[in-house]
Tab-separated table of C-alpha atoms in Angstrom:
chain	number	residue	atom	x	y	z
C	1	UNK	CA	38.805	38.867	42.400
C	2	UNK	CA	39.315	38.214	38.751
C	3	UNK	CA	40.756	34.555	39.946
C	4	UNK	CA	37.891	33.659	42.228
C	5	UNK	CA	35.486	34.874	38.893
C	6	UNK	CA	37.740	32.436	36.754
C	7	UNK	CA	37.364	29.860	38.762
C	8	UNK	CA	33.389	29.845	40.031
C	9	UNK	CA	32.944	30.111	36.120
C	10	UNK	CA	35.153	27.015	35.625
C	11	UNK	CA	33.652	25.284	38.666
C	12	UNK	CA	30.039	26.158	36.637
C	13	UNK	CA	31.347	24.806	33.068
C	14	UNK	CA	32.438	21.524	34.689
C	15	UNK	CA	29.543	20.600	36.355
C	16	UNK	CA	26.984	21.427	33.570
C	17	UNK	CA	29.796	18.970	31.439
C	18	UNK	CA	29.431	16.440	33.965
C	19	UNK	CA	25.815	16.623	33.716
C	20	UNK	CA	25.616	16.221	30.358
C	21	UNK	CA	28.367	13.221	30.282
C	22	UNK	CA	25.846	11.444	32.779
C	23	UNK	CA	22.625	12.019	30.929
C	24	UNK	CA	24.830	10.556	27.703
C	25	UNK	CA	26.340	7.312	29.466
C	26	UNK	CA	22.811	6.716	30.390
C	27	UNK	CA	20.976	6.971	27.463
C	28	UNK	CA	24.258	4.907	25.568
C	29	UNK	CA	23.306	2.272	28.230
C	30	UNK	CA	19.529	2.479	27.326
C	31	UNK	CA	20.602	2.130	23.351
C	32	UNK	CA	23.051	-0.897	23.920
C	33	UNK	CA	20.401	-3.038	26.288
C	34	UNK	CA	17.289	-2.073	23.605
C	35	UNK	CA	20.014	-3.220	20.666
C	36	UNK	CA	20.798	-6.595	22.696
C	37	UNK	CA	16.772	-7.034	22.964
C	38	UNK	CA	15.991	-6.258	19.465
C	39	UNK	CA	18.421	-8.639	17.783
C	40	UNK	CA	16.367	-11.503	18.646
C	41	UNK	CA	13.519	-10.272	16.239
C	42	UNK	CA	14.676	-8.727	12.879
C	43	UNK	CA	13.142	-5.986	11.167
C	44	UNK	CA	11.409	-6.969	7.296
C	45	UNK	CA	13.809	-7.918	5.096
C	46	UNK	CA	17.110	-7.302	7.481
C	47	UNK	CA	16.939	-10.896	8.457
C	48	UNK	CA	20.211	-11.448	10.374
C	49	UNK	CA	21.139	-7.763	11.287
C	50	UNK	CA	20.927	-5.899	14.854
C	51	UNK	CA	16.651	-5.807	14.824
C	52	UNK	CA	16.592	-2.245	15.260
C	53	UNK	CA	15.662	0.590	12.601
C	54	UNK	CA	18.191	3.427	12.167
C	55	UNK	CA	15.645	5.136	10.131
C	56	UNK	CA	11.752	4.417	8.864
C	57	UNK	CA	12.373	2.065	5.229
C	58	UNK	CA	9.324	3.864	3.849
C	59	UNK	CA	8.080	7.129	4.740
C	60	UNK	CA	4.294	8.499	5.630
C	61	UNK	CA	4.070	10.093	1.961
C	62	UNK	CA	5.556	7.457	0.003
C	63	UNK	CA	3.184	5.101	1.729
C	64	UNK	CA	-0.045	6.835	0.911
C	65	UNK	CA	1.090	7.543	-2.547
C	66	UNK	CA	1.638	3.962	-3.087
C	67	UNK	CA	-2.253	3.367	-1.774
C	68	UNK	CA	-3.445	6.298	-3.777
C	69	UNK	CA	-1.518	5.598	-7.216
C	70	UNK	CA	0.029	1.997	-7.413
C	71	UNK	CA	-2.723	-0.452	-5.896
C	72	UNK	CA	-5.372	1.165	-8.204
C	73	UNK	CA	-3.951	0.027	-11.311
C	74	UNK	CA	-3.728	-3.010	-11.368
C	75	UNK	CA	-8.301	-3.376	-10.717
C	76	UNK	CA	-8.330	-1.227	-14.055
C	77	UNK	CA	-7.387	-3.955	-16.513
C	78	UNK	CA	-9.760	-7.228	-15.539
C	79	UNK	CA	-11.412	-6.153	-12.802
C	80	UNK	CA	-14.051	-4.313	-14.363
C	81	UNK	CA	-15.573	-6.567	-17.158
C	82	UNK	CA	-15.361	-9.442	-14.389
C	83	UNK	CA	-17.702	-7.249	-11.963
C	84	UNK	CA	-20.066	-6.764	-14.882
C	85	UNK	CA	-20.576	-10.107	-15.613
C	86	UNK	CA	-21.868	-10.986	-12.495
C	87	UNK	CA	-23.556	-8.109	-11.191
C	88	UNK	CA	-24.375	-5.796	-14.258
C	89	UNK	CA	-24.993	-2.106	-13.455
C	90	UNK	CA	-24.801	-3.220	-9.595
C	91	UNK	CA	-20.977	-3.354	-9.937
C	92	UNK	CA	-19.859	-0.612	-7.685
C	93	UNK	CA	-21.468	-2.788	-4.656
C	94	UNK	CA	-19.053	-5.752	-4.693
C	95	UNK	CA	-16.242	-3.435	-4.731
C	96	UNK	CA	-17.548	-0.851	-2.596
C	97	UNK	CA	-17.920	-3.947	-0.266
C	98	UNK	CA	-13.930	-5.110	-1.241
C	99	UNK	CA	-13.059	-2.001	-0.013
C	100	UNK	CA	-14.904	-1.295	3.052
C	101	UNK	CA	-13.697	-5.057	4.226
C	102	UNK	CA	-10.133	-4.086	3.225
C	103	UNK	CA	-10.043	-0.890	5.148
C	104	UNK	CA	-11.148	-2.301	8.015
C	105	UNK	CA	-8.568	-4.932	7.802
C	106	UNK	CA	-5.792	-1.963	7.160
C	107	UNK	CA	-7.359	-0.081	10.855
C	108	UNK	CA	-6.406	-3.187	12.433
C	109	UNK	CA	-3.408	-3.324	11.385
C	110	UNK	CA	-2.727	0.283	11.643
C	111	UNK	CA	-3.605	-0.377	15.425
C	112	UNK	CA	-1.082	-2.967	16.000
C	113	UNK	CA	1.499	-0.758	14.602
C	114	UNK	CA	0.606	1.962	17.056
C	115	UNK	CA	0.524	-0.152	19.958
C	116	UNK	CA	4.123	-0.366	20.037
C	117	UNK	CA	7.489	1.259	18.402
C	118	UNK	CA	8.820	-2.003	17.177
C	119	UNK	CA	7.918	-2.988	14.039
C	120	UNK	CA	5.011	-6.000	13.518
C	121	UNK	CA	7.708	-8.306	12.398
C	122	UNK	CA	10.349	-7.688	14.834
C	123	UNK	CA	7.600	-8.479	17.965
C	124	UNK	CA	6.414	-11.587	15.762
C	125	UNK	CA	9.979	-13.054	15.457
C	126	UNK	CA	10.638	-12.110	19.501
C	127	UNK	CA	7.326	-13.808	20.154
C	128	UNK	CA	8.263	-17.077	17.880
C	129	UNK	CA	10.907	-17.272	15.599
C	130	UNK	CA	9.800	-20.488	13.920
C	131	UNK	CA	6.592	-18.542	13.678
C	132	UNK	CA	7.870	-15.956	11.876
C	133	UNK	CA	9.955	-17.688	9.455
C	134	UNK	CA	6.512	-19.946	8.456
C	135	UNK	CA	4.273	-16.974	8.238
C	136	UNK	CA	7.458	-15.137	6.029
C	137	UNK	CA	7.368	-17.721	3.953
C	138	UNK	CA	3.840	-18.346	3.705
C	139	UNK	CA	3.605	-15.056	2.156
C	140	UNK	CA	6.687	-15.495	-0.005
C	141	UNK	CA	4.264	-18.586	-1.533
C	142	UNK	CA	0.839	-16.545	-1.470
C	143	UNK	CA	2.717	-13.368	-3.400
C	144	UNK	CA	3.929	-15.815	-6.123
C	145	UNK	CA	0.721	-17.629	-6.560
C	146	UNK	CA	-1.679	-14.150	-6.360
C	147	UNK	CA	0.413	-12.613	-9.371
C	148	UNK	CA	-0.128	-15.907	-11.800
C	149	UNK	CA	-3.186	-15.122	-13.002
C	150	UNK	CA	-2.476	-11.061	-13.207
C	151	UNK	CA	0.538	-11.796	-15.195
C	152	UNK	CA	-1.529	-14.188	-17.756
C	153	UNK	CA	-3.591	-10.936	-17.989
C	154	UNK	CA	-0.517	-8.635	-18.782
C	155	UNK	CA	0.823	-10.655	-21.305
C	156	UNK	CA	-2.532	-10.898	-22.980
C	157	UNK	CA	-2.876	-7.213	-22.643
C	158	UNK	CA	0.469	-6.513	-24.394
C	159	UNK	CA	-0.368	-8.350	-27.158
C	160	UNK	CA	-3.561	-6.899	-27.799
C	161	UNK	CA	-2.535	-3.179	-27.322
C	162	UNK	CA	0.960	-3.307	-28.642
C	163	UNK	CA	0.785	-5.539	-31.650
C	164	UNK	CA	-1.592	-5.279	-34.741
C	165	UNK	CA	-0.517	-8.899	-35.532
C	166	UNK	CA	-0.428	-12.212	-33.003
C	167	UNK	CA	3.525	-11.845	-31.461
C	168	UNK	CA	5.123	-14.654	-30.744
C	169	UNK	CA	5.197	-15.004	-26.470
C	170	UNK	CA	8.592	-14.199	-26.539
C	171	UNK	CA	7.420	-10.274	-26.846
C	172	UNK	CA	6.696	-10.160	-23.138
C	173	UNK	CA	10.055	-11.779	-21.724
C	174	UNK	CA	11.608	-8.431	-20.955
C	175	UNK	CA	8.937	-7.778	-18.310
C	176	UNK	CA	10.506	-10.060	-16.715
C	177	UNK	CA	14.178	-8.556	-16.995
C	178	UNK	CA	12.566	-5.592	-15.805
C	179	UNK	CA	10.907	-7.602	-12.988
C	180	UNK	CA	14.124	-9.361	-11.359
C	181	UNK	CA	15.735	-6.023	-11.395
C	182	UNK	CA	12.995	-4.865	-8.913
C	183	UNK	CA	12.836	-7.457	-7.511
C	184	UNK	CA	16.308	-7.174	-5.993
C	185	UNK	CA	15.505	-4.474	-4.379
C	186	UNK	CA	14.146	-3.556	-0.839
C	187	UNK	CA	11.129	-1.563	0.617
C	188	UNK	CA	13.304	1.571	0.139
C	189	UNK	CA	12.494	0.888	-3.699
C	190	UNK	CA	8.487	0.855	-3.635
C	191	UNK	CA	8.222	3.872	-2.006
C	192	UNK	CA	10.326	5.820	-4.698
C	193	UNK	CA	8.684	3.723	-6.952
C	194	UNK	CA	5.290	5.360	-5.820
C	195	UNK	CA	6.503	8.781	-5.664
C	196	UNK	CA	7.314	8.696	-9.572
C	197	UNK	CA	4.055	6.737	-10.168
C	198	UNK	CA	2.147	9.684	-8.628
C	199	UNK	CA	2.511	11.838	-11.754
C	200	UNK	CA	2.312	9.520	-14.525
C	201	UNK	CA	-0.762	7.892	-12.556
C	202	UNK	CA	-2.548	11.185	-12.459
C	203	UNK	CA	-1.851	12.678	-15.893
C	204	UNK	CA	-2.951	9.634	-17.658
C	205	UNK	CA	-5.924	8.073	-15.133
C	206	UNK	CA	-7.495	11.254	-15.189
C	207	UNK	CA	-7.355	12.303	-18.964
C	208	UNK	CA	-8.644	9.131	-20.140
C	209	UNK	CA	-11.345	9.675	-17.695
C	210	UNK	CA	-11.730	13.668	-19.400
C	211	UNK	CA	-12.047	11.779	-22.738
C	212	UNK	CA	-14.399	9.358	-21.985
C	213	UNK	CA	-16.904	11.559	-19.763
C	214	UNK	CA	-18.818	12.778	-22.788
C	215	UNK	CA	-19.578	9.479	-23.725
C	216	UNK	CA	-20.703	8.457	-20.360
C	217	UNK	CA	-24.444	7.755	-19.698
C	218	UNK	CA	-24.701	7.402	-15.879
C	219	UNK	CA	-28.152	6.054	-16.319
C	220	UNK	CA	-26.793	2.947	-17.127
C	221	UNK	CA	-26.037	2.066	-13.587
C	222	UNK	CA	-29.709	2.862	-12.196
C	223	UNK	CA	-31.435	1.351	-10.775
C	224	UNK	CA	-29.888	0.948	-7.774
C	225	UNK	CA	-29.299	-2.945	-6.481
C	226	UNK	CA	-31.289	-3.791	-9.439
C	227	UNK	CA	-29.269	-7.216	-9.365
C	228	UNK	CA	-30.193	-9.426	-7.339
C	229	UNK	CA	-28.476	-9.892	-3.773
C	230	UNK	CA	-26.816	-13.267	-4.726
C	231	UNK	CA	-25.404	-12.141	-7.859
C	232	UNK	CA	-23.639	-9.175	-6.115
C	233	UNK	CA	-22.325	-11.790	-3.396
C	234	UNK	CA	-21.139	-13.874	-6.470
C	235	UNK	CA	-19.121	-10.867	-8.150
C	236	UNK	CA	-17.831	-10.364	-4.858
C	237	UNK	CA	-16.180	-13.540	-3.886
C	238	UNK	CA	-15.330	-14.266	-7.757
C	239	UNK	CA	-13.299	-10.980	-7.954
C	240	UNK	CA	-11.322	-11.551	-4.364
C	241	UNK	CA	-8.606	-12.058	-6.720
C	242	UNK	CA	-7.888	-8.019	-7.933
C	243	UNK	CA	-8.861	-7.173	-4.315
C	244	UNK	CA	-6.589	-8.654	-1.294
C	245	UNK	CA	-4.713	-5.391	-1.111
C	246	UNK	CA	-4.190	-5.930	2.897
C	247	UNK	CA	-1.263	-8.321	2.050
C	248	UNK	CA	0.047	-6.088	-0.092
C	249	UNK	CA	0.009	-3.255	2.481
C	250	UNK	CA	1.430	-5.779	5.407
C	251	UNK	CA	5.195	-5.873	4.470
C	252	UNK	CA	5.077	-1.980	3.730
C	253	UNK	CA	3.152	-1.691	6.975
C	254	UNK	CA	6.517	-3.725	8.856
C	255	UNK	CA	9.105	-1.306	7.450
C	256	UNK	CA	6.967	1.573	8.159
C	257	UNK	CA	7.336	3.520	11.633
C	258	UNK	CA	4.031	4.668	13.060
C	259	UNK	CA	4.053	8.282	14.394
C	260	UNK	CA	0.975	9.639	16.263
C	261	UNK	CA	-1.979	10.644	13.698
C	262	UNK	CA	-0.663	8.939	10.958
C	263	UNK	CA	-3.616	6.665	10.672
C	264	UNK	CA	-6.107	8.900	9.830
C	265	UNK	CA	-3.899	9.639	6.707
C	266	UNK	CA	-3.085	6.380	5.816
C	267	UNK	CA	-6.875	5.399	5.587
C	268	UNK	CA	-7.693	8.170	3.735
C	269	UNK	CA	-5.174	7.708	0.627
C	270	UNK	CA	-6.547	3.913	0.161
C	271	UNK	CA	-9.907	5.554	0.648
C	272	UNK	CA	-9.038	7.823	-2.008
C	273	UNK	CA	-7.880	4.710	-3.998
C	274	UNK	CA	-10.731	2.916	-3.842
C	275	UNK	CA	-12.523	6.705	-4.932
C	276	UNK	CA	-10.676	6.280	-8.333
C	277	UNK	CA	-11.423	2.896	-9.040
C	278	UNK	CA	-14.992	3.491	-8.408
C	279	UNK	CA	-14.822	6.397	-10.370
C	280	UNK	CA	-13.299	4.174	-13.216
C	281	UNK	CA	-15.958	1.605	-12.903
C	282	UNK	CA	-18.804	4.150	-12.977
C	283	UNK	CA	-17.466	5.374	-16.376
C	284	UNK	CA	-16.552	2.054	-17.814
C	285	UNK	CA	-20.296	1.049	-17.362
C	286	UNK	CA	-21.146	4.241	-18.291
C	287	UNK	CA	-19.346	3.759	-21.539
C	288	UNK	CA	-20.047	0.659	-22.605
C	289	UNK	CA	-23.628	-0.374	-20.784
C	290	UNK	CA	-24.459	-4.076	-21.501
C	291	UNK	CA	-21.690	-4.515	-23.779
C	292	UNK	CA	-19.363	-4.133	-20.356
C	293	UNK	CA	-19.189	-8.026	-19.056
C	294	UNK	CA	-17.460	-8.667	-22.950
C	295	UNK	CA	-15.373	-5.443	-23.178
C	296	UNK	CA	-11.823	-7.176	-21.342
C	297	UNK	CA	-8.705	-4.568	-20.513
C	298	UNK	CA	-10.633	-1.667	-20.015
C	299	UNK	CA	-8.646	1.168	-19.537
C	300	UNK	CA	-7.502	0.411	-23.028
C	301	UNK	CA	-10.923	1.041	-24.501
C	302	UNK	CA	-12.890	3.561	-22.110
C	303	UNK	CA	-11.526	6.595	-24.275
C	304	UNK	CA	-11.884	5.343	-28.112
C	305	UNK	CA	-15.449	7.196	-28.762
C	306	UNK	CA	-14.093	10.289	-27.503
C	307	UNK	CA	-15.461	12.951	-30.875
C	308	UNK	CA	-11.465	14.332	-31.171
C	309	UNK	CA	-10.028	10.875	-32.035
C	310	UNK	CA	-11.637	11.241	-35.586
C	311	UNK	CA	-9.439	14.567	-36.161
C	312	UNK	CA	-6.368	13.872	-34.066
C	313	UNK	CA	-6.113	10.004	-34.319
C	314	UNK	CA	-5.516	8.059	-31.187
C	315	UNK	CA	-3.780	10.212	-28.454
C	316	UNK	CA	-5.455	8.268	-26.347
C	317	UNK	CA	-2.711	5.345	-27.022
C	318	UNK	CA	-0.144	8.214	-25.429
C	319	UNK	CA	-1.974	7.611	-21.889
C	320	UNK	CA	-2.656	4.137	-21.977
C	321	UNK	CA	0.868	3.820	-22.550
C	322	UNK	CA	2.001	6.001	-19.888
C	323	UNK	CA	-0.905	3.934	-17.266
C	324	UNK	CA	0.913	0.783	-18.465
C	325	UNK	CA	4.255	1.933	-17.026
C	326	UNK	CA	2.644	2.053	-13.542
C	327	UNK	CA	1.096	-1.372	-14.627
C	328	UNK	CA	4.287	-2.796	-14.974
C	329	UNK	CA	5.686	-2.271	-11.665
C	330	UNK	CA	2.361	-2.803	-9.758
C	331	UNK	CA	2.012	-6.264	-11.503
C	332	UNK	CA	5.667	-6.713	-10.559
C	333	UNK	CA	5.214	-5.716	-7.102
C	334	UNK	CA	3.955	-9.243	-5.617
C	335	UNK	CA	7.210	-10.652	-7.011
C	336	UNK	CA	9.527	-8.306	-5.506
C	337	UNK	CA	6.975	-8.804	-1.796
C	338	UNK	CA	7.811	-12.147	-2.227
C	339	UNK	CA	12.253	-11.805	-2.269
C	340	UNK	CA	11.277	-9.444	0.629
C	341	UNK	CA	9.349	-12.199	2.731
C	342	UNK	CA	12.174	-14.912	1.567
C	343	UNK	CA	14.914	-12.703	3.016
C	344	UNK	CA	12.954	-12.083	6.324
C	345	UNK	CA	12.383	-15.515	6.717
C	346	UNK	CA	15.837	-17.241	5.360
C	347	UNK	CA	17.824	-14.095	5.097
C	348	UNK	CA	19.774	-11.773	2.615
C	349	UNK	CA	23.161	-11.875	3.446
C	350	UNK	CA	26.028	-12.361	0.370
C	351	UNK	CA	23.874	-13.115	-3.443
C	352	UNK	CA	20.554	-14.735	-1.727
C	353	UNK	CA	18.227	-11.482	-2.551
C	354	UNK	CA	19.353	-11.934	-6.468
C	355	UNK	CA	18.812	-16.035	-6.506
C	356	UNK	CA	15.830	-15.660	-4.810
C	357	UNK	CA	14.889	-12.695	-7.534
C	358	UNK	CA	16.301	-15.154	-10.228
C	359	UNK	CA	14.658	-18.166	-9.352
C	360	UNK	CA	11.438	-16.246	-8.867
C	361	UNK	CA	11.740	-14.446	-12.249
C	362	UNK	CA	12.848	-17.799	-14.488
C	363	UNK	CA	9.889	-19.526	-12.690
C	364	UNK	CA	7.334	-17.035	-13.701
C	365	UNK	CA	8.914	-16.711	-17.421
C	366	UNK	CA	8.502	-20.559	-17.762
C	367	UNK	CA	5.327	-20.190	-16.589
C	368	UNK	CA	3.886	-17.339	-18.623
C	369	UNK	CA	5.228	-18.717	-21.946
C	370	UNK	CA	3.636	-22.623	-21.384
C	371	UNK	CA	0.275	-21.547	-19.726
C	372	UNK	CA	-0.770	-18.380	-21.804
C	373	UNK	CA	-2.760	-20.560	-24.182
C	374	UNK	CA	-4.558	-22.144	-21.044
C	375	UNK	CA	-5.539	-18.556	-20.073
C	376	UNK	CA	-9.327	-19.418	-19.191
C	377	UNK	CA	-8.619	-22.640	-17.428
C	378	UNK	CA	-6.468	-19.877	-14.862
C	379	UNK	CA	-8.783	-17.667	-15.007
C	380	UNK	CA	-11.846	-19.900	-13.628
C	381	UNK	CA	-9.887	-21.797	-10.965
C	382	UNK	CA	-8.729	-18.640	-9.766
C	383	UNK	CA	-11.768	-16.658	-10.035
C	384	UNK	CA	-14.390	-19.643	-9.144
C	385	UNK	CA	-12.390	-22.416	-7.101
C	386	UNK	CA	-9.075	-20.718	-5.690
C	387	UNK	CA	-11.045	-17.609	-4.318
C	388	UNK	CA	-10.505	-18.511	-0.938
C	389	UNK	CA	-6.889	-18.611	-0.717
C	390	UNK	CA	-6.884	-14.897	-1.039
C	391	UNK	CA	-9.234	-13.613	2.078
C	392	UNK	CA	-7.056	-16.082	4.337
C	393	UNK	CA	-3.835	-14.195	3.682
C	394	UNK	CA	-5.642	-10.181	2.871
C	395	UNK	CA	-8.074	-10.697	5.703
C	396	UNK	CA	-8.038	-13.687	8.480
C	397	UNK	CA	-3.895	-13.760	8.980
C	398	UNK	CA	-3.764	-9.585	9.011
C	399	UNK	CA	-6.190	-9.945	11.837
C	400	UNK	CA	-4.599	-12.456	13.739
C	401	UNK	CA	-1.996	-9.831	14.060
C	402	UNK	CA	-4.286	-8.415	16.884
C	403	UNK	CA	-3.406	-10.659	18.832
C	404	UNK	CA	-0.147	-10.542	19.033
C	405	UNK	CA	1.555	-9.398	22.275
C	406	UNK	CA	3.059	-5.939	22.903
C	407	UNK	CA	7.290	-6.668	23.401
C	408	UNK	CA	8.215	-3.408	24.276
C	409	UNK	CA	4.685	-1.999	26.006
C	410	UNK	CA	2.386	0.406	25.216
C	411	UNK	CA	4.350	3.822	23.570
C	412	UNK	CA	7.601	2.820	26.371
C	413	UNK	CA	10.230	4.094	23.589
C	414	UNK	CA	8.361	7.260	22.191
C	415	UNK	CA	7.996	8.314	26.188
C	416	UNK	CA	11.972	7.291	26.385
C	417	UNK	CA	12.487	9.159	23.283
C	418	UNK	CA	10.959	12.144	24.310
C	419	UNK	CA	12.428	12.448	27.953
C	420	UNK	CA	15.772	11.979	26.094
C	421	UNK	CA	14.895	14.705	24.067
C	422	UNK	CA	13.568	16.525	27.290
C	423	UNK	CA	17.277	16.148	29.504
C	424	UNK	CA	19.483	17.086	26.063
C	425	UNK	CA	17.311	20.351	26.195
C	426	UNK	CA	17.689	21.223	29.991
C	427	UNK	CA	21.586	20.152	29.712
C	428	UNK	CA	22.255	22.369	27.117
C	429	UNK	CA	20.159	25.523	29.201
C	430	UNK	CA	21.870	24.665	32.457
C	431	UNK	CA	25.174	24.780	30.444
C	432	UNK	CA	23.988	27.793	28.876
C	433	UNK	CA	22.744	29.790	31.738
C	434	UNK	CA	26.373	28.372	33.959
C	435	UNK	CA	28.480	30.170	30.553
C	436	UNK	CA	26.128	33.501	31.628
C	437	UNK	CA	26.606	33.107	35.064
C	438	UNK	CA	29.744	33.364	34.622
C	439	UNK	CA	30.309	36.526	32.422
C	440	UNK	CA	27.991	38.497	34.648
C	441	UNK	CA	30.377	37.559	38.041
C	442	UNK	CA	33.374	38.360	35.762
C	443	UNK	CA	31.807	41.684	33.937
C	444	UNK	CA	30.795	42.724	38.093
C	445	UNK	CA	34.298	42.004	39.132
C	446	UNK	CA	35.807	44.325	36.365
């Protein structure tokens, strides 16, 4: 008896093993045919490599903290006066308007992220590879030329905040050292960055708002769209320039993998983005009233008439610092976007991420120290006559991405997944339940 229990339990064992050993060689022949598809369409910034994500480059929280606390800053420096010039106390309608256009720009991408499991630029490079290389390095070119005129504004920033005296423009080089350090780094990087900009973002944003609140006169900004229609329409093309955040969210967006319900979430933190800046610009007008279109760098000065500055001194400086770190690496950021479009689009393999971050970084320097003293010529071509470079790339090329065809079908992989998931489960109970089987004829034959 005891052999015939040994046995049947045996018999049991081996075929919930063989079971199991099926279900495995299937789903390893599922893996290897999905691998040979994906190769022809690398991921963002993996260029060369087998096409298919072992793990998510940037994660659900790191992305909305890098919408709620990093894209913010860097509307808080020029942004602001520029808005005032044009439409006065109107100013929260152009960029109310920036931002409703932007969202809707980040839903549509947001839906053609959840139309499939591949990533966008793995099913644009399948589609057309040529394709994909030009539109990589398109936005290599567009992330280079968008940061010009923000980095004119840095440097001039620096010098006025840092420096009692004219410095020579030598004091802002190690920005850039700082810079092509980033920049050699991959998506993995920005969303660290943004989970240590959360804090320092927070404690400084929001006291320099607590110290300039009791300054604040609110009635500044009534009444309501009491500038005229076409100078709102003029703030809001002139200031397209501090607000084409969709092409900053794109490459983020293509090392990002879209889970049901994570859209909601997403739209809310730039939502909440856009709440602080608003916030900001209420205040700033607030503060300053007429005197707003001449009052440049803002953040810097929103705070000064708090009444405890005349007994303390200027704590103050102690959180405009801090905001400036996060300034740093947002006004950074387009650079580093940039090496990550060059290595989609000619690769990373061996040195090429650091001479691309080299060549990037030396350009920029040389530019910086020769055009500073031309600020304002930048500053009206790319405010007045280069406005239209940047809906083309934030809004019109984002969109196009609805079109663009589904390689792997609608949700195939997360069903594949899942069953996967389903047959690992019922293995292991069949196994279990055989292993119980077993004891119970063996236990009754004792």
């Amino acid at each position: 008896m005891r052999r015939e229990t040994g046995r049947f339990r045996r018999r049991e064992n081996g075929r919930a093993d063989d079971m199991r050993k099926r279900q495995r060689q299937e789903r390893r022949e599922g893996k290897t045919m999905s691998a040979i598809d994906s190769t022809m369409a690398p991921p963002f910034g993996k260029i060369g490599e087998s096409g298919k994500h072992a793990a998510p480059l940037i994660v659900r929280r790191q992305l909305c903290f890098f919408l709620l606390f990093v894209l913010p800053v860097s509307k808080l420096l020029e942004a602001p006066s520029l808005l005032a010039y044009f439409s006065k106390g109107d100013l929260l309608i152009p960029a109310f308007l920036h931002y409703l256009l932007q969202t809707g720009v980040l839903i549509a991408m947001l839906c053609v992220c959840a139309r499939s499991d591949e990533p966008i630029l793995t099913r644009l490079f399948a589609f057309s590879k040529p394709l994909g290389r030009i539109l990589c390095a398109a936005f290599a070119v567009y992330f280079v030329f968008s940061d010009l005129f923000p980095l004119l504004d840095m440097e001039r920033f620096a010098d006025t905040v840092f420096f009692d005296t004219a410095p020579s423009v030598s004091a802002f080089l190690p920005f850039f050292l700082l810079s092509a350090f980033i920049c050699v780094k991959d998506e993995k990087a920005i969303g660290r960055s943004a989970d240590l900009c959360m804090p320092i973002f927070l404690f400084s944003f929001l006291g320099l708002i607590f110290m300039a609140m009791g300054e604040t006169d609110f009635t500044e900004l009534f009444p309501l769209f009491g500038t005229s229609a076409k100078a709102n329409f003029k703030g809001f093309y002139h200031s397209f320039v501090h607000f084409s955040d969709a092409a900053a969210i794109l490459p983020l967006l293509c090392a990002y993998r879209y889970e049901k319900g994570d859209g909601k979430k997403i739209v809310a933190a730039y939502a909440g983005g856009g709440g602080f800046v608003m916030l900001f610009l209420a205040v700033f007008y607030g503060v300053f009233g007429a005197l707003a279109p001449r009052e440049t760098y803002a953040f810097d000065k929103i705070a000064r008439y708090f009444s405890a500055l005349d007994v303390v001194g200027r704590v103050d400086l102690l959180l405009v610092y801090a905001i400036t770190i996060v300034s740093l690496y947002a006004y950074a950021l387009p650079l580093q976007l940039s090496v990550i479009c060059l290595c989609s689009a000619f690769g990373a393999k061996g040195k090429k991420r650091t001479i691309y971050s080299i060549c990037i970084n030396g350009a920029m320097t040389l530019f910086v120290i020769f055009c500073v003293r031309f600020y304002h010529v930048f500053y009206s071509f790319f405010t007045a006559k280069a406005f239209f470079v940047f809906p083309v790339f934030s809004v019109i090329l984002p969109l196009c991405l609805l079109f663009l065809p589904n390689t792997t079908g609608n949700g195939k992989k997360r069903k594949k997944r899942k069953e996967s998931a389903e047959a690992d489960k019922e293995a292991e109970n069949n196994g279990q339940q055989a292993t119980a089987r077993g004891k119970n004829t063996e236990a009754e034959a004792q």
